[in-house]
Amino acid sequence: MNTIQLRTAIPGPRSRALMARREAAVPRGPYNSTPIFVASAEGATLEDVDGNRYLDFAGGIGCLNIGHRSPRVTAALREQLDKHLHVCFAVTPYESYIAVAEKLNALAPGKFPKKTIILNTGAEAVENSIKIARAYTKRPAVICFEDAFHGRTLLAMTLTSKTHPYKAGFEPFASDVYRIPFAYPYRAEKGATAESFAHYLEDAFKRVVAPESVAAVIAEPVLGEGGFVVPPRDYFAILQKICRKHGILFIADEVQSGFARTGKWFASEHFGIEPDLITMAKSLGGGMPIAAVTGRAEIMDAPGVGALGGTFAGHPLSCAAALAAIESIEQDGLLARSTALGKHFEERARGWQQKWPLVGDVRGLGGMCAMELVRDAATREPADAEAKELAHYCYEHGLITITAGTFNNVIRILVPLVVTDAQFDEGLDVIEAALASVPDRKPVAVSHA
Ligand SMILES: Cc1ncc(COP(=O)(O)O)c(C=O)c1O
């Protein structure tokens, strides 16, 4: 039997009524990619307030790698509810915070001694990683990348690349942030290599900022909001070597790519690198808000006592959930599952690419996979309206999916890794039907007579 069960037109009457209340009571700023209000969720499925059941390929933007209401997480939360809620780690500490830190220190790449600070959100982890890097190096500047996304707070937004909707109108930004092109093979000049991409960093040292002023380079090993762009395999090793030469720290922002999304604990492992600091959030919490920065112990200890933290950072419920989420990834074989799902997506998407020129690029690492839609294979004109229509078709047919990319033309897969084979194919069938339904909008030839 199909998982998707639609009983009303989408959105249904209850969702429509809630949307009217939402529009009256909540500002337009927080975007809703689908107009469907959720009543319950389980594994890779969502049920809305009108009794319609959907497959969820968005996972709350990559936060549900272990699935909605994972049994280990709900059991851990119930247990913690009977012990204590917020007491504040800065006032009266508790063991689960330390247990999460110990676990992350052991999981993060690198055999050197590590320490971890726990926070609430990805943006907070990014902000703290820069504070720590500046405290350690005693240097001001940070280098980040085009097409990067690091969050919505002032420094994280400054590090983010895309102008609309993230930055426009929110100037002035934080100072001492410099941006270089990312290794984006599909949109790069022909023949670009890991070395030529990495050269942008050395070039920046001559053109925009002296290396001795730079505290850190921060990069997503696989771009998340930027469109699931995967750099060449030796790119980050070259970047990190350049950083080391100049005493610059390398920060991997693994907020979206971490915790089995790419088939490993951290995407950094695919590139054979050991970042000095790693930022994490999203799927670390198995559905609860939690974030962390893990890094070399001597770097993490640079800020003084009281310089880092936050009232709710490392909430007992979130720590309990994180320990359960990590256990689920370990016990349920989700690293291998992610790799298998990515392979299956690639097989099907390559077939779509043969059939529909709209599918310009198929890419990914493990279960962090995507396709970039274009109007013309030669010019690679981004098919943004088509991507929006495709996502719209999908939710109207029972599949929740989200777009990405600086040009809004990437369909990304963030399906909970506990999805069954049958459910995954059912969802991919909806995408295939959507591709067949999206009208071909080839650019009209312009005469230059
Ligand atoms: C790579 C990356 N860094 C940071 C963030 C910000 O995380 P949050 O929304 O939890 O602040 C995100 C969110 O999508 C992200 O993908």
XYZ file of C-alpha atoms and ligand atoms in Angstrom:
465
model
C 0.000 0.000 0.000
C 1.202 3.487 -0.790
C 2.374 5.629 2.097
C 0.999 8.775 0.500
C -2.726 9.073 1.226
C -4.497 12.246 0.137
C -8.076 12.788 1.276
C -8.592 16.461 0.409
C -7.368 18.948 -2.136
C -3.925 20.166 -1.009
C -3.832 22.253 1.094
C -6.991 21.026 2.818
C -9.578 23.252 4.508
C -8.011 23.082 7.989
C -4.577 23.952 6.645
C -6.117 26.847 4.707
C -7.840 28.149 7.835
C -4.601 27.921 9.833
C -2.732 29.709 7.047
C -5.186 32.590 7.271
C -4.536 32.798 11.037
C -0.789 32.515 10.428
C -0.866 35.389 7.946
C -2.731 37.593 10.403
C -0.606 36.751 13.454
C 2.917 36.004 12.198
C 5.087 38.295 10.057
C 5.808 37.196 6.493
C 9.551 36.896 7.265
C 9.588 33.252 8.401
C 8.979 31.499 5.083
C 6.721 28.443 4.716
C 7.783 26.370 1.726
C 4.565 24.320 1.874
C 1.149 25.575 3.030
C 0.434 22.380 4.981
C -0.005 22.305 8.755
C 1.346 19.215 10.473
C -0.632 17.176 12.988
C 1.779 14.271 13.523
C 4.949 12.708 12.136
C 6.628 9.314 12.214
C 9.751 7.962 10.472
C 9.706 9.516 6.985
C 6.033 10.483 7.003
C 3.956 13.475 8.034
C 0.216 13.723 8.554
C -1.525 17.070 8.190
C -4.468 18.549 10.062
C -6.828 17.414 7.263
C -5.816 13.759 7.585
C -3.559 13.685 4.496
C -0.387 11.596 4.730
C 2.820 12.722 3.004
C 6.284 11.412 2.437
C 8.818 13.826 3.857
C 11.942 14.391 1.738
C 12.829 17.598 3.613
C 13.236 16.301 7.176
C 12.702 19.738 8.725
C 15.620 20.950 6.535
C 17.945 18.089 7.306
C 17.234 17.727 11.025
C 15.600 14.295 10.911
C 18.294 11.993 9.566
C 17.177 9.414 12.142
C 13.482 9.968 11.355
C 10.568 11.725 13.016
C 9.893 10.682 16.607
C 12.652 8.125 16.595
C 11.798 5.651 19.407
C 15.168 6.066 21.146
C 14.727 9.838 21.175
C 11.159 9.813 22.495
C 12.137 7.309 25.233
C 15.144 9.439 26.257
C 12.983 12.558 26.357
C 10.346 10.866 28.539
C 13.044 9.681 30.920
C 14.592 13.152 31.150
C 11.162 14.762 31.708
C 10.924 12.843 34.955
C 14.343 14.043 36.145
C 14.793 17.761 35.503
C 14.348 20.368 32.786
C 16.296 23.609 32.532
C 18.718 24.299 35.344
C 21.441 26.030 33.227
C 24.792 24.367 32.631
C 26.423 27.650 33.730
C 24.795 27.409 37.167
C 24.432 23.753 38.138
C 25.948 21.426 35.500
C 24.659 17.937 34.645
C 26.200 14.794 33.187
C 24.389 14.570 29.830
C 26.078 17.766 28.562
C 29.461 16.201 29.270
C 28.415 12.888 27.723
C 27.447 14.660 24.466
C 30.778 16.510 24.460
C 32.721 13.269 25.047
C 30.821 11.564 22.234
C 31.413 14.394 19.747
C 35.090 14.611 20.710
C 35.417 10.910 19.890
C 33.424 11.088 16.625
C 34.975 14.202 15.063
C 37.853 13.462 12.685
C 41.383 13.664 14.121
C 43.205 11.714 16.841
C 44.279 14.855 18.724
C 42.647 15.930 22.056
C 39.357 17.742 21.472
C 36.778 19.707 23.433
C 33.164 20.598 22.665
C 30.854 23.460 23.572
C 27.099 22.954 23.217
C 24.767 25.634 21.855
C 21.215 25.971 20.540
C 21.323 26.698 16.801
C 23.568 26.371 13.783
C 24.039 30.128 13.570
C 25.103 30.210 17.209
C 27.627 27.440 16.567
C 29.032 29.405 13.617
C 29.259 32.633 15.668
C 31.033 30.802 18.484
C 33.469 29.071 16.150
C 34.595 32.485 14.895
C 34.876 33.869 18.435
C 37.030 30.902 19.397
C 39.207 31.208 16.280
C 39.743 34.920 16.912
C 40.559 34.357 20.579
C 43.102 31.661 19.683
C 44.839 33.338 16.743
C 44.423 36.930 18.020
C 43.625 37.854 14.411
C 40.466 39.583 13.143
C 39.690 38.415 9.609
C 37.590 35.514 8.376
C 37.440 34.143 4.834
C 34.226 32.550 3.608
C 32.779 31.500 0.267
C 30.375 32.467 -2.461
C 27.172 30.392 -2.300
C 27.743 29.680 1.409
C 24.984 29.684 4.011
C 25.896 29.959 7.684
C 22.743 31.336 9.347
C 20.742 34.468 10.012
C 22.373 36.229 13.010
C 24.626 39.205 12.268
C 27.988 37.458 11.841
C 26.450 34.265 10.398
C 24.411 36.357 7.937
C 27.551 38.290 7.004
C 29.294 34.981 6.252
C 26.275 33.889 4.182
C 26.541 34.677 0.495
C 23.074 34.908 -1.034
C 21.683 38.440 -1.066
C 17.919 37.860 -1.358
C 16.276 36.996 0.942
C 19.034 36.626 3.541
C 21.021 39.865 3.477
C 19.323 42.598 1.459
C 18.100 45.392 3.703
C 19.995 44.199 6.776
C 23.178 46.166 6.232
C 25.610 47.065 7.760
C 27.238 43.675 8.123
C 29.975 42.550 10.510
C 33.481 43.681 9.561
C 36.607 41.726 8.617
C 34.783 39.129 6.507
C 36.168 38.353 3.033
C 34.614 36.113 0.391
C 36.155 33.977 -2.331
C 34.574 31.696 -4.989
C 33.711 28.149 -3.893
C 34.664 25.013 -5.832
C 31.437 24.656 -7.831
C 32.401 22.304 -10.659
C 29.107 22.550 -12.605
C 29.314 26.336 -12.855
C 33.087 26.699 -13.102
C 35.201 27.317 -16.169
C 35.962 24.179 -18.145
C 39.032 22.379 -16.853
C 38.830 23.802 -13.324
C 40.622 21.570 -10.811
C 40.988 21.335 -7.037
C 44.233 23.312 -7.399
C 42.709 26.050 -9.524
C 39.771 26.410 -7.113
C 42.140 26.516 -4.123
C 44.182 29.201 -5.861
C 41.404 31.714 -5.098
C 42.546 31.588 -1.477
C 46.173 32.426 -2.221
C 45.007 35.076 -4.630
C 42.885 36.651 -1.861
C 46.007 36.940 0.318
C 47.499 39.230 -2.312
C 44.380 41.069 -3.412
C 42.104 41.528 -0.396
C 43.502 40.518 2.991
C 46.959 39.699 4.336
C 47.221 36.097 5.541
C 48.683 37.191 8.881
C 45.390 39.037 9.553
C 43.237 35.965 8.947
C 41.957 33.945 11.919
C 39.986 31.337 9.994
C 38.632 30.032 6.733
C 35.093 28.696 7.163
C 33.537 26.359 4.599
C 30.702 23.884 4.251
C 32.297 20.642 2.989
C 29.167 20.211 0.848
C 27.169 23.393 0.302
C 23.752 23.066 1.930
C 21.454 25.970 1.086
C 23.888 26.784 -1.738
C 22.688 23.719 -3.654
C 24.470 20.570 -2.449
C 27.625 21.431 -4.351
C 30.395 18.852 -3.894
C 33.971 20.102 -4.482
C 36.688 17.869 -5.975
C 37.960 15.306 -3.452
C 41.370 16.901 -2.772
C 40.103 20.500 -2.639
C 39.861 20.840 1.143
C 43.177 19.117 1.790
C 44.835 21.730 -0.414
C 42.921 24.552 1.299
C 43.858 23.276 4.732
C 47.520 22.997 3.747
C 47.492 26.633 2.647
C 45.782 27.598 5.929
C 48.379 25.731 8.007
C 51.215 27.451 6.164
C 49.835 30.792 7.353
C 48.684 29.814 10.865
C 45.015 30.124 9.794
C 42.391 27.819 11.314
C 40.106 25.766 9.090
C 36.478 25.589 10.273
C 34.159 23.020 8.673
C 30.511 24.024 8.947
C 28.839 20.619 9.109
C 25.489 21.899 10.351
C 23.703 20.390 7.337
C 26.222 17.806 6.138
C 26.878 16.086 9.482
C 25.422 13.070 11.258
C 25.161 10.479 8.481
C 23.738 12.826 5.863
C 26.609 12.063 3.478
C 27.139 8.436 4.570
C 29.750 9.381 7.186
C 29.508 11.112 10.543
C 30.988 14.214 8.941
C 31.368 15.114 5.275
C 34.932 16.239 6.086
C 35.857 12.542 6.270
C 35.170 12.125 2.532
C 37.833 14.728 1.864
C 40.390 13.216 4.258
C 40.658 16.386 6.356
C 40.777 17.055 10.086
C 39.262 20.509 10.586
C 40.525 22.582 13.521
C 36.917 23.336 14.467
C 33.626 21.767 13.342
C 30.196 23.348 13.730
C 27.183 21.044 14.049
C 23.439 21.288 14.647
C 20.316 20.020 12.818
C 20.339 16.186 12.894
C 22.551 16.109 15.995
C 19.370 16.602 18.037
C 17.162 13.957 16.411
C 14.373 16.543 16.253
C 15.356 18.698 19.243
C 17.254 22.009 19.016
C 20.934 21.600 19.819
C 24.203 22.708 18.225
C 27.873 22.290 19.009
C 31.406 23.334 18.184
C 34.035 20.621 18.493
C 37.697 21.355 17.996
C 41.296 20.981 19.019
C 41.422 21.254 22.813
C 44.014 24.038 22.899
C 41.983 26.146 20.449
C 38.689 25.532 22.258
C 40.303 26.645 25.532
C 41.434 30.005 24.122
C 38.380 32.056 25.244
C 38.466 32.766 28.971
C 36.126 31.505 31.697
C 32.614 32.874 31.120
C 33.378 34.013 27.565
C 31.256 31.314 25.914
C 27.843 29.860 26.676
C 24.173 30.820 26.741
C 21.226 30.415 29.098
C 19.556 27.508 27.324
C 22.665 26.114 25.601
C 22.865 22.364 26.176
C 19.291 22.028 27.421
C 18.868 18.686 29.257
C 16.141 17.519 26.861
C 18.301 18.344 23.839
C 21.332 16.586 25.332
C 19.241 13.478 26.067
C 17.905 13.552 22.504
C 21.382 14.012 21.006
C 22.782 11.005 22.870
C 19.836 8.925 21.624
C 20.224 10.246 18.060
C 23.917 9.329 18.009
C 23.064 5.866 19.317
C 20.459 5.452 16.564
C 22.959 6.308 13.847
C 25.397 3.793 15.368
C 22.911 0.991 16.059
C 20.646 1.307 13.039
C 23.380 1.351 10.390
C 22.371 4.772 9.099
C 25.781 5.611 7.625
C 25.529 2.698 5.190
C 21.833 3.432 4.616
C 22.657 6.996 3.588
C 25.211 5.758 1.057
C 22.711 3.269 -0.390
C 19.963 5.887 -0.695
C 22.334 8.275 -2.438
C 23.330 5.578 -4.915
C 19.719 4.758 -5.694
C 18.847 8.428 -6.167
C 21.775 8.841 -8.518
C 20.717 5.865 -10.640
C 17.199 7.166 -11.058
C 18.200 10.797 -11.497
C 20.759 9.926 -14.193
C 17.875 8.301 -16.098
C 15.867 11.532 -15.724
C 18.851 13.496 -16.966
C 18.905 11.402 -20.159
C 15.197 12.003 -20.686
C 14.739 15.641 -19.642
C 17.308 18.330 -20.503
C 15.833 20.273 -17.572
C 17.954 18.054 -15.297
C 21.304 19.758 -15.801
C 23.370 18.219 -13.029
C 22.939 15.261 -10.685
C 25.264 15.326 -7.682
C 25.709 14.566 -4.036
C 27.555 12.656 -1.361
C 25.613 9.720 0.061
C 22.102 10.737 1.047
C 22.915 14.440 0.576
C 21.897 14.430 -3.062
C 20.306 16.824 -5.509
C 19.656 17.787 -9.085
C 20.197 21.231 -10.582
C 17.564 22.307 -13.095
C 18.524 24.377 -16.136
C 16.694 25.702 -19.204
C 19.550 24.982 -21.529
C 22.325 22.448 -21.091
C 24.838 24.706 -22.873
C 24.167 28.038 -21.145
C 23.072 26.416 -17.845
C 20.467 29.108 -17.414
C 18.961 28.356 -13.987
C 15.413 26.977 -14.176
C 14.178 28.623 -10.977
C 10.481 28.889 -11.857
C 10.514 25.254 -12.973
C 12.100 24.148 -9.671
C 9.372 26.012 -7.789
C 6.684 24.375 -9.939
C 8.249 20.984 -9.404
C 8.257 21.391 -5.613
C 4.652 22.623 -5.833
C 3.603 19.601 -7.903
C 5.330 17.348 -5.379
C 3.506 18.627 -2.299
C 0.194 18.624 -4.153
C 0.880 14.936 -4.842
C 1.954 14.055 -1.327
C 5.725 14.582 -1.314
C 7.340 17.306 0.780
C 10.495 18.482 -0.913
C 12.514 21.689 -0.780
C 14.615 23.653 -3.208
C 18.081 25.147 -2.707
C 20.777 27.024 -4.580
C 21.847 30.599 -5.074
C 19.674 30.535 -8.211
C 16.776 28.664 -6.533
C 17.020 25.902 -9.122
C 18.161 22.884 -7.115
C 15.894 20.107 -5.823
C 17.565 18.579 -2.773
C 16.903 15.325 -0.979
C 17.017 15.407 2.826
C 14.850 12.361 3.393
C 15.012 10.738 6.837
C 17.438 7.841 6.414
C 14.938 5.450 8.000
C 12.757 5.728 4.880
C 11.940 2.251 3.497
C 13.000 1.286 -0.029
C 9.352 1.276 -1.121
C 8.747 4.726 0.370
C 11.878 6.140 -1.222
C 10.816 4.891 -4.645
C 7.293 6.162 -4.076
C 8.697 9.628 -3.421
C 11.059 9.443 -6.403
C 8.073 8.412 -8.564
C 6.370 11.679 -7.581
C 9.491 13.645 -8.585
C 9.560 11.767 -11.899
C 5.902 12.574 -12.555
C 6.626 16.193 -11.619
C 9.492 16.348 -14.130
C 7.142 15.013 -16.811
C 4.585 17.699 -15.936
C 6.838 20.774 -15.779
C 6.518 22.642 -19.080
C 9.654 23.040 -21.118
C 10.633 26.717 -20.955
C 13.570 26.759 -23.300
C 14.781 30.341 -23.666
C 13.457 31.979 -26.814
C 16.267 32.466 -29.323
C 17.219 36.148 -29.532
C 18.268 37.479 -32.915
C 21.376 39.691 -32.843
C 20.987 40.880 -36.416
C 25.629 24.890 6.808
C 24.713 25.644 7.717
N 25.236 26.407 8.674
C 24.465 27.092 9.525
C 23.086 27.049 9.428
C 22.239 27.820 10.387
O 21.598 26.956 11.254
P 20.356 27.459 12.122
O 19.228 27.668 11.163
O 20.117 26.330 13.095
O 20.779 28.713 12.799
C 22.491 26.251 8.440
C 21.031 26.182 8.298
O 20.480 25.758 7.310
C 23.324 25.526 7.556
O 22.820 24.755 6.593
